[in-house]
XYZ file of C-alpha atoms in Angstrom:
623
model
C -28.066 3.335 70.147
C -29.983 0.413 69.462
C -27.625 -1.876 67.187
C -30.511 -2.592 64.799
C -31.189 1.169 64.456
C -27.596 1.899 64.053
C -27.209 -0.605 61.155
C -30.214 0.934 59.436
C -28.699 4.513 59.840
C -25.480 3.147 58.297
C -27.205 1.525 55.526
C -29.279 4.555 54.679
C -26.091 6.767 54.802
C -24.130 4.380 52.583
C -26.850 4.282 50.019
C -26.872 8.129 50.087
C -23.255 8.372 49.629
C -23.357 5.752 46.727
C -26.024 7.853 45.095
C -24.088 11.067 45.396
C -20.922 9.282 44.040
C -22.925 7.944 41.126
C -24.277 11.322 40.342
C -20.870 12.968 40.498
C -19.047 10.383 38.418
C -21.731 9.109 35.973
C -24.446 11.685 35.561
C -24.522 13.549 32.299
C -23.726 17.128 33.397
C -23.584 18.186 29.853
C -26.976 17.337 28.676
C -27.140 20.734 26.836
C -23.999 19.940 25.064
C -25.023 18.326 21.837
C -21.528 17.703 20.687
C -20.721 15.631 23.803
C -23.747 13.516 23.148
C -22.837 13.047 19.502
C -19.415 12.202 20.608
C -20.595 9.460 22.834
C -22.739 7.904 20.051
C -19.532 8.197 17.718
C -17.351 6.257 20.182
C -19.971 3.482 20.388
C -19.775 3.121 16.627
C -16.146 2.423 16.734
C -15.677 0.538 20.050
C -14.452 -3.010 19.536
C -14.795 -5.001 22.781
C -11.881 -7.133 24.028
C -12.211 -10.538 22.434
C -13.913 -9.170 19.311
C -12.212 -7.852 16.045
C -12.594 -5.160 13.458
C -14.715 -5.891 10.579
C -12.264 -4.608 7.951
C -8.509 -4.424 7.277
C -7.289 -1.154 5.858
C -4.121 -1.384 3.863
C -2.453 2.098 3.879
C 0.548 2.977 1.954
C 3.465 4.588 4.059
C 4.575 6.934 1.415
C 8.325 7.649 1.691
C 8.543 5.478 4.662
C 8.338 2.705 2.065
C 6.211 0.551 4.478
C 2.595 -0.757 4.487
C 0.404 0.327 7.551
C -2.346 -2.066 8.456
C -5.385 -0.707 10.358
C -8.458 -2.297 11.769
C -11.722 -0.606 10.974
C -14.021 0.908 12.385
C -11.711 1.176 15.389
C -8.796 2.797 13.407
C -6.318 0.901 15.555
C -3.140 0.438 13.846
C -2.264 -3.262 13.825
C 0.963 -3.687 12.208
C 3.787 -2.066 10.045
C 4.712 -4.430 7.157
C 7.981 -3.521 5.672
C 8.056 -3.477 1.981
C 10.627 -1.154 0.411
C 12.838 -0.144 3.335
C 14.822 -2.035 5.794
C 13.127 -2.481 9.115
C 15.379 -3.327 12.209
C 12.389 -4.308 14.221
C 11.773 -7.335 12.115
C 15.107 -7.722 10.603
C 13.574 -7.094 7.158
C 16.553 -6.012 4.811
C 19.067 -7.773 7.005
C 18.519 -11.610 6.257
C 19.760 -12.689 3.094
C 16.443 -13.048 1.221
C 14.949 -9.670 2.025
C 18.368 -7.982 1.686
C 18.558 -9.450 -1.823
C 15.124 -8.200 -2.618
C 15.847 -4.648 -1.485
C 18.728 -4.594 -3.923
C 20.853 -2.205 -1.786
C 18.182 0.381 -1.630
C 17.456 1.941 1.713
C 14.173 3.676 1.012
C 11.176 3.643 -1.109
C 8.214 5.841 -1.961
C 5.138 3.669 -1.719
C 2.055 5.466 -2.873
C -0.816 3.103 -3.978
C -1.583 -0.466 -2.790
C -3.600 -2.552 -4.780
C -5.307 -5.905 -3.627
C -5.332 -8.729 -5.988
C -8.816 -9.248 -7.667
C -10.723 -11.947 -9.141
C -13.848 -10.875 -11.247
C -13.085 -7.219 -10.231
C -13.496 -8.161 -6.553
C -10.747 -8.263 -3.938
C -9.635 -11.857 -3.458
C -7.548 -11.176 -0.514
C -4.331 -13.256 -1.635
C -1.865 -10.445 -2.485
C -1.221 -6.689 -2.251
C 0.894 -5.039 -4.714
C 3.008 -1.823 -4.058
C 4.628 0.885 -6.217
C 7.866 2.599 -5.340
C 7.874 6.014 -7.112
C 11.313 6.756 -5.794
C 13.145 3.902 -7.342
C 11.070 2.323 -9.999
C 10.019 -0.851 -8.235
C 6.888 -2.974 -7.616
C 6.492 -5.281 -4.686
C 4.114 -8.062 -3.667
C 3.052 -8.710 -0.172
C 1.545 -12.206 0.643
C -1.667 -11.657 2.613
C -1.339 -15.075 4.148
C 1.721 -13.963 6.066
C 1.746 -10.253 5.443
C 5.336 -10.581 4.464
C 7.000 -9.044 1.310
C 7.609 -12.020 -1.081
C 9.052 -10.309 -4.279
C 10.291 -6.878 -5.631
C 11.145 -6.378 -9.267
C 13.000 -3.294 -10.735
C 11.470 -1.593 -13.698
C 13.663 -0.517 -16.572
C 12.911 2.568 -18.701
C 10.645 4.221 -15.871
C 10.679 7.533 -14.306
C 8.734 6.913 -11.112
C 5.574 4.691 -11.478
C 3.237 7.278 -9.722
C 0.148 6.281 -11.573
C 0.311 2.723 -10.406
C -0.309 0.268 -9.183
C -3.684 -0.886 -10.334
C -4.750 -4.407 -11.320
C -6.909 -5.501 -14.204
C -10.049 -7.327 -13.587
C -8.546 -10.768 -12.745
C -5.051 -9.436 -11.979
C -3.965 -10.424 -15.370
C -1.689 -7.277 -15.048
C -0.319 -5.114 -12.379
C 0.076 -1.780 -14.292
C 2.318 1.074 -13.492
C 2.385 4.182 -15.698
C 5.326 6.488 -15.252
C 5.202 10.101 -13.771
C 8.388 11.383 -15.136
C 9.383 11.143 -18.630
C 12.898 10.059 -19.438
C 15.098 9.137 -22.376
C 14.671 5.202 -22.871
C 17.438 2.712 -22.150
C 19.136 4.881 -19.613
C 20.427 7.089 -22.288
C 21.411 10.773 -21.822
C 19.656 13.619 -23.727
C 19.469 17.304 -22.835
C 16.307 18.768 -21.468
C 16.188 20.799 -24.649
C 15.332 17.597 -26.411
C 12.573 16.687 -24.130
C 9.819 16.579 -26.680
C 11.725 14.439 -28.945
C 13.833 12.256 -26.923
C 12.009 11.805 -23.543
C 9.310 9.130 -23.296
C 6.437 8.259 -20.895
C 6.124 4.626 -20.248
C 3.634 2.056 -18.729
C 4.822 -1.191 -17.317
C 2.668 -4.219 -17.658
C 3.734 -6.642 -15.127
C 2.453 -10.242 -14.258
C 2.619 -12.007 -11.019
C 2.745 -15.761 -10.757
C 0.732 -16.633 -7.535
C 2.395 -20.031 -7.043
C 5.877 -19.049 -7.470
C 5.273 -15.600 -5.913
C 7.310 -14.049 -8.649
C 6.803 -10.968 -10.885
C 7.540 -10.760 -14.664
C 7.741 -7.730 -16.838
C 5.326 -8.842 -19.597
C 5.716 -5.608 -21.790
C 6.038 -1.925 -21.697
C 4.073 0.753 -23.523
C 5.885 3.790 -24.981
C 3.799 7.119 -24.858
C 4.400 10.738 -25.376
C 6.498 12.597 -22.609
C 3.409 13.794 -20.616
C 3.303 13.080 -16.877
C 0.841 10.192 -16.104
C -0.725 10.952 -12.615
C -3.215 8.323 -11.803
C -5.036 5.422 -13.376
C -7.494 2.719 -13.038
C -8.569 -0.424 -14.851
C -11.907 -1.026 -16.449
C -14.528 -3.525 -15.137
C -17.135 -5.657 -16.692
C -17.975 -4.189 -20.303
C -14.850 -1.919 -19.915
C -12.459 -4.563 -18.528
C -10.171 -4.520 -21.636
C -9.355 -0.952 -21.153
C -7.093 1.303 -18.953
C -7.664 5.002 -18.265
C -4.794 7.294 -17.225
C -4.941 10.999 -16.284
C -2.133 13.378 -17.748
C -0.666 16.611 -17.087
C 2.298 18.646 -18.347
C 0.909 18.014 -21.964
C 2.875 21.386 -22.499
C 6.163 19.471 -22.215
C 7.434 21.872 -19.624
C 10.942 21.222 -18.280
C 11.223 23.729 -15.550
C 8.875 25.715 -13.142
C 6.081 23.119 -13.659
C 3.728 24.844 -11.196
C 3.374 27.507 -13.768
C 4.513 26.151 -17.060
C 2.619 22.735 -16.696
C -0.527 24.320 -16.340
C -0.934 26.533 -19.500
C -3.257 24.417 -21.478
C -6.921 24.526 -20.587
C -7.193 20.843 -21.329
C -5.018 17.868 -20.629
C -6.170 14.245 -21.505
C -7.470 10.971 -20.158
C -5.667 8.361 -22.129
C -7.534 5.023 -22.929
C -5.410 2.085 -23.633
C -6.818 -1.214 -24.784
C -4.549 -3.688 -22.974
C -6.177 -6.774 -24.699
C -5.145 -5.435 -28.153
C -1.596 -4.658 -26.989
C -1.214 -8.077 -25.463
C -2.111 -9.552 -28.726
C 0.328 -7.507 -30.664
C 3.087 -8.217 -28.148
C 2.198 -11.894 -28.700
C 2.759 -11.575 -32.362
C 6.110 -10.215 -31.818
C 5.124 -6.560 -32.610
C 7.491 -4.880 -30.102
C 11.132 -3.655 -29.871
C 13.697 -4.703 -27.221
C 14.625 -1.777 -25.105
C 16.863 -2.331 -22.124
C 15.656 -5.870 -21.873
C 11.941 -4.857 -22.103
C 9.404 -5.695 -24.763
C 8.443 -2.112 -25.761
C 5.380 -1.614 -27.762
C 4.142 1.755 -29.366
C 0.264 1.764 -29.360
C 0.038 4.407 -31.771
C 1.403 2.035 -34.381
C -1.688 -0.280 -33.880
C -5.200 0.772 -34.630
C -7.670 0.565 -31.780
C -5.002 0.473 -29.150
C -5.039 4.067 -27.808
C -7.177 7.291 -27.783
C -7.304 10.269 -25.670
C -10.217 12.343 -24.226
C -9.878 16.156 -23.313
C -10.205 16.839 -19.613
C -10.138 19.941 -17.340
C -6.371 20.993 -16.766
C -4.181 19.002 -14.556
C -6.573 16.294 -13.327
C -5.462 13.954 -10.451
C -7.465 10.867 -10.106
C -9.470 8.981 -12.496
C -11.762 6.048 -11.298
C -13.938 3.534 -12.999
C -17.456 3.173 -11.470
C -18.262 -0.175 -9.947
C -20.515 -1.240 -12.949
C -17.636 -0.340 -15.303
C -19.834 1.854 -17.374
C -18.208 5.230 -16.493
C -14.884 6.788 -15.620
C -14.635 9.937 -13.478
C -11.892 12.546 -13.494
C -11.133 14.708 -10.584
C -10.204 17.988 -11.720
C -7.418 19.289 -9.037
C -6.991 22.593 -10.732
C -10.644 22.700 -12.069
C -13.128 22.622 -9.359
C -15.161 19.864 -10.676
C -15.669 16.118 -11.362
C -16.196 15.104 -14.980
C -18.261 11.949 -15.601
C -17.251 10.227 -19.057
C -19.166 7.239 -20.525
C -17.279 4.310 -21.821
C -20.045 3.350 -24.014
C -20.162 6.743 -25.672
C -16.201 6.356 -26.163
C -16.781 3.111 -27.681
C -19.506 4.611 -30.098
C -17.276 7.459 -31.133
C -14.345 5.157 -31.753
C -16.467 2.952 -33.853
C -17.739 5.832 -35.962
C -14.130 7.233 -36.217
C -15.289 10.570 -34.877
C -12.187 12.329 -33.750
C -11.514 15.959 -33.367
C -7.773 15.995 -33.455
C -4.663 13.915 -33.137
C -2.008 14.704 -30.507
C 1.372 12.891 -30.825
C -0.218 10.254 -33.188
C -2.998 9.692 -30.554
C -6.765 10.058 -31.960
C -8.408 12.598 -29.808
C -12.314 12.071 -29.011
C -14.683 14.857 -28.882
C -15.118 15.926 -25.277
C -18.858 16.500 -25.748
C -19.237 13.095 -27.184
C -17.940 11.159 -24.334
C -18.625 13.404 -21.397
C -22.035 12.660 -19.584
C -22.000 15.465 -16.906
C -19.795 17.900 -14.943
C -20.346 18.011 -11.195
C -19.273 21.276 -9.817
C -20.386 21.653 -6.022
C -20.374 25.494 -5.296
C -17.133 26.555 -3.426
C -15.666 22.988 -3.415
C -12.029 23.184 -4.534
C -9.289 20.788 -5.462
C -11.117 17.515 -6.161
C -8.606 14.705 -6.084
C -10.119 11.379 -5.890
C -13.377 9.327 -6.299
C -14.629 6.430 -4.306
C -18.064 4.798 -4.412
C -20.732 3.063 -2.216
C -23.349 0.417 -3.117
C -26.125 2.875 -3.793
C -24.909 4.645 -6.873
C -23.106 7.471 -5.038
C -19.673 8.938 -5.347
C -17.385 10.496 -2.787
C -14.717 13.090 -3.694
C -12.055 14.522 -1.501
C -11.416 18.189 -1.848
C -7.921 19.123 -0.981
C -8.163 22.888 -1.003
C -11.684 23.388 0.680
C -10.948 20.334 3.114
C -14.049 18.286 2.686
C -15.486 15.232 1.272
C -18.559 15.632 -1.156
C -21.174 12.906 -1.647
C -23.037 13.086 -5.053
C -25.008 10.797 -7.257
C -23.357 9.326 -10.193
C -26.545 9.180 -12.471
C -27.749 12.548 -11.767
C -24.814 14.675 -10.569
C -26.932 15.912 -7.492
C -24.790 16.886 -4.507
C -26.280 15.017 -1.522
C -23.919 15.970 1.300
C -20.649 17.700 2.218
C -18.636 17.113 5.332
C -15.298 18.817 6.513
C -12.091 16.968 6.886
C -9.235 17.933 9.168
C -7.338 18.806 6.870
C -6.545 18.705 2.998
C -7.435 15.333 2.107
C -5.764 13.510 -0.773
C -7.117 10.122 -1.420
C -10.108 8.413 0.122
C -10.829 4.934 0.563
C -14.267 3.306 1.026
C -14.923 -0.111 2.260
C -14.450 -2.579 -0.694
C -14.447 0.806 -2.586
C -12.475 -0.189 -5.800
C -14.396 -3.249 -6.465
C -17.358 -4.186 -8.543
C -19.268 -4.437 -5.198
C -18.515 -1.679 -2.591
C -20.431 -2.078 0.494
C -20.979 1.628 1.392
C -20.232 1.440 5.322
C -17.048 3.453 5.999
C -14.955 5.988 4.162
C -11.481 7.154 5.258
C -9.932 10.416 4.097
C -6.239 10.439 4.015
C -5.150 13.896 4.997
C -1.867 15.749 4.219
C -2.104 18.307 7.045
C -3.032 18.019 10.723
C -2.031 21.112 12.469
C -3.321 21.558 16.069
C -5.350 18.447 15.942
C -3.096 16.497 18.331
C -0.581 16.889 21.081
C 2.348 18.634 19.749
C 5.448 16.544 19.038
C 7.483 19.435 17.595
C 7.881 20.777 14.145
C 7.456 17.611 12.357
C 3.566 16.946 12.539
C 1.809 13.730 12.522
C -0.558 13.563 9.390
C -4.004 12.360 9.794
C -6.999 10.328 8.646
C -10.730 11.048 9.056
C -13.249 8.291 9.424
C -16.805 8.730 8.069
C -19.928 6.724 8.329
C -21.303 6.620 4.926
C -24.051 4.041 5.640
C -26.859 6.670 5.828
C -28.205 9.297 3.470
C -25.985 11.823 5.278
C -22.249 11.282 5.955
C -21.251 11.418 9.623
C -17.677 12.424 10.643
C -16.701 9.881 13.404
C -13.126 10.787 14.346
C -9.654 12.060 13.058
C -6.575 10.052 14.169
C -2.864 10.714 13.627
C -0.785 8.616 11.169
C 2.918 8.297 10.413
C 3.929 10.154 7.123
C 2.820 9.918 4.589
C -0.620 8.477 3.929
C -1.229 8.375 -0.002
C -3.846 5.678 -0.516
C -5.357 2.624 1.210
C -7.674 -0.182 0.116
C -10.346 -1.557 2.562
C -11.056 -5.272 2.597
C -13.537 -7.184 4.621
C -11.784 -9.591 7.180
C -13.355 -12.654 5.785
C -11.444 -12.401 2.646
C -8.125 -12.536 4.411
C -6.853 -16.031 5.232
C -3.727 -15.757 7.237
C -1.628 -18.427 8.838
C -0.091 -18.051 12.232
C 2.712 -20.601 12.127
C 4.897 -21.469 9.023
C 4.131 -25.073 8.177
C 6.907 -27.483 9.090
C 8.851 -28.374 6.003
C 11.485 -30.800 6.671
C 12.588 -30.697 2.933
C 13.070 -26.787 3.079
C 16.561 -25.896 2.196
C 18.833 -25.007 5.274
C 16.246 -26.019 7.827
C 16.999 -27.880 10.963
C 14.175 -29.442 12.900
C 16.089 -31.669 15.519
C 18.409 -30.317 18.297
C 20.831 -33.080 17.443
C 21.025 -32.006 13.849
C 22.340 -28.479 14.818
C 25.838 -28.246 13.229
C 28.588 -25.988 11.900
C 30.182 -26.812 8.645
C 33.234 -24.951 7.111
C 34.029 -24.964 3.364
C 37.203 -23.008 2.744
C 36.532 -19.413 4.077
C 32.767 -20.099 4.347
C 31.138 -20.952 7.561
C 27.671 -22.350 7.537
C 25.719 -22.575 10.845
C 22.662 -24.767 10.738
C 21.052 -23.720 13.964
C 17.828 -23.673 15.744
C 15.983 -21.199 17.867
C 13.629 -22.417 20.615
C 12.478 -21.215 23.898
C 14.953 -20.179 25.470
C 18.178 -21.009 23.588
C 20.094 -21.054 20.544
C 21.747 -24.287 19.371
C 24.424 -23.934 16.735
C 26.352 -27.110 17.216
C 24.558 -29.793 19.187
C 27.901 -31.773 19.796
C 30.036 -29.003 20.980
C 30.720 -28.389 24.711
C 29.212 -24.832 24.153
C 26.404 -25.462 21.466
C 25.533 -21.757 21.690
C 28.838 -20.631 20.605
C 30.375 -20.062 17.181
C 34.074 -19.647 16.359
C 35.192 -18.370 12.995
C 38.321 -16.733 11.557
C 38.569 -13.080 10.723
C 37.693 -12.653 7.011
C 35.374 -15.692 6.944
C 32.024 -15.511 5.275
C 29.569 -16.616 7.834
C 26.074 -17.950 7.104
C 23.614 -18.398 10.057
C 20.733 -20.597 8.756
C 18.279 -20.469 11.512
C 14.988 -22.304 11.965
C 12.548 -21.315 14.673
C 11.229 -24.742 15.848
C 8.757 -23.361 18.294
C 5.667 -24.126 16.290
C 3.516 -22.040 18.700
C 1.578 -18.939 17.809
C 3.219 -15.630 18.528
C 6.739 -17.081 19.626
C 8.998 -15.114 17.472
C 12.695 -15.176 17.969
C 15.138 -12.316 17.133
C 18.780 -12.773 16.366
C 21.142 -9.946 17.037
C 24.877 -9.720 17.062
C 26.400 -7.208 19.252
C 28.473 -4.537 17.430
C 28.027 -6.068 14.109
C 24.883 -4.099 13.138
C 23.047 -7.225 12.380
C 19.548 -8.322 13.467
C 16.718 -10.414 12.030
C 13.600 -12.364 13.140
C 12.648 -15.936 12.672
C 8.849 -16.661 12.891
C 7.470 -19.895 14.236
C 8.328 -22.502 11.776
C 10.423 -20.143 9.497
C 13.909 -20.704 8.404
C 15.972 -17.566 7.595
C 19.585 -17.022 6.655
C 21.911 -14.107 7.790
C 24.972 -13.727 5.684
C 28.007 -11.604 6.543
C 31.779 -11.255 6.460
C 33.442 -11.507 9.892
C 35.659 -8.582 9.444
C 36.112 -7.600 13.023
C 38.165 -9.891 15.328
C 36.945 -10.234 19.007
C 34.149 -11.547 20.957
C 30.583 -10.617 20.284
C 27.536 -11.484 22.129
C 24.481 -13.029 20.290
C 21.148 -12.517 21.695
C 17.438 -12.997 21.098
C 16.051 -9.508 20.302
C 12.290 -10.331 20.463
C 10.814 -11.022 23.809
C 9.826 -14.794 23.604
C 9.709 -16.103 27.156
C 10.291 -15.813 30.861
C 13.907 -16.906 30.203
C 14.271 -14.686 27.131
C 17.102 -12.989 28.816
C 19.082 -16.138 28.837
C 18.577 -16.788 25.242
C 21.969 -15.871 24.162
C 25.420 -17.170 22.763
C 28.595 -15.822 21.350
C 30.455 -15.355 18.114
C 34.095 -15.463 18.626
C 36.055 -13.991 15.709
C 39.822 -15.204 15.805
C 42.166 -12.618 14.538
C 44.067 -13.295 11.377
């Protein structure tokens, strides 16, 4: 065959084969499948190419894991687990001296509700606050480092489920209690529940410079259960609203006995008035807390009847209304702050419960929103166009409706049983109405099976249009309770701790690494650097430490690698000890060398090509 003709035939054959392969692999063979087309469009909406980043951070509580889960939106990629209330061997949180002291010996926490610090009602991106329902604590995470910087225990509390939320300028981080208890740690039988048990709200402050909490005062209330809460905004900024249930004072079989009344209450607290009274000394000292009873101060507390056993109560972005989600009553109830203020001004009360003036429901209520067949409303979020979004736990859906008119605009299924929802910038005075995430309690059959312990799930919705669009469902570790979503431009992180030569216990030069003995205390002022530890620069073996059995040993380790993403771990074999030192950070590990023998020390966080060589020995001489 002519060589030229042969090349032409091969070229044509090659092109034909290429077209066939292209057809087989890239042709849309499912043109008739509208779902496939829709899925492709949804994938494009959340795809974040390499080199670009998500637009939002989602800070999600980790429930009884005690941790904070950080996601990127819209990709829904999990970025980081931040340990808050629970030790974390991956980072050594709870093992080094500072975090161990913060945890106070607790091994778990029940983190329900994150709250980002606010300025003028807007997320300012500086700190995140967390509640521990299990052990009555509040924590602060510094969003510059995403490290937990302080934890404070709260006396007189019985599970601060209704917190945390912050007032408009983070004057207070408020935590109402779920379970009533006798005050001051006293014992009282359940038969005395109504007289001896109390509900309490903790009003804490946070010093942003010192990064420390303080318990400003506590508010004593009737022994109702306080479920969720919110702070007012703008015209309502002096007020707090809280949902209640178990106004029946039930002490057993609550699923029946705490749902007998047709109405429970939204409690309105004027925290500005209470602040003034506390400053004037009008409080009692109870277990070290300044305890004030708002019923003793005119204008400090009121109640509004609401459909039985409500869950969420949320203040609208403009601060003019608060919306209760019925839970057991299939409706959302819109209340007006101005109407409440007018009724208070006129002294128009229908009743008094436990010394609390009760406002007339009809005087304060604007409208009831009752979408047909929608069951179990739990929580309300908002967009920037006057719309509200409610999760429906029982009917497994999200309902969009207009706050001004009550008109139901759209309903979309969730998969399944959503609790809270979080919208982008959704708890601020200026939500941006782009995305909404439903945090679901049940995920059966949605994902590959991992046995009886199912993952839980979250649904992502595009809420930028008139109709919501369900984008995807993703699995999540137990247990998603609540989240807040903040624009990435508000978060200003550091990647390396600044070099601070005045920092206590820090060592920045290899020659300064040393071991000092004081009685039975041994202090090691060491450094970690790629790819070695130096504990004693002048020793023949600078990466070995010898102590005596029974010595109290302090490893003060500074990571002098001031490069991004060069974290060093520090694990001691068979001593059940491990922690991390971030670039530029100094941390201390304290323990008693109670076991004689030879124990390898090694870097537990892969740091370089010679990571395996980054090791040493702890030698414990027997008594």
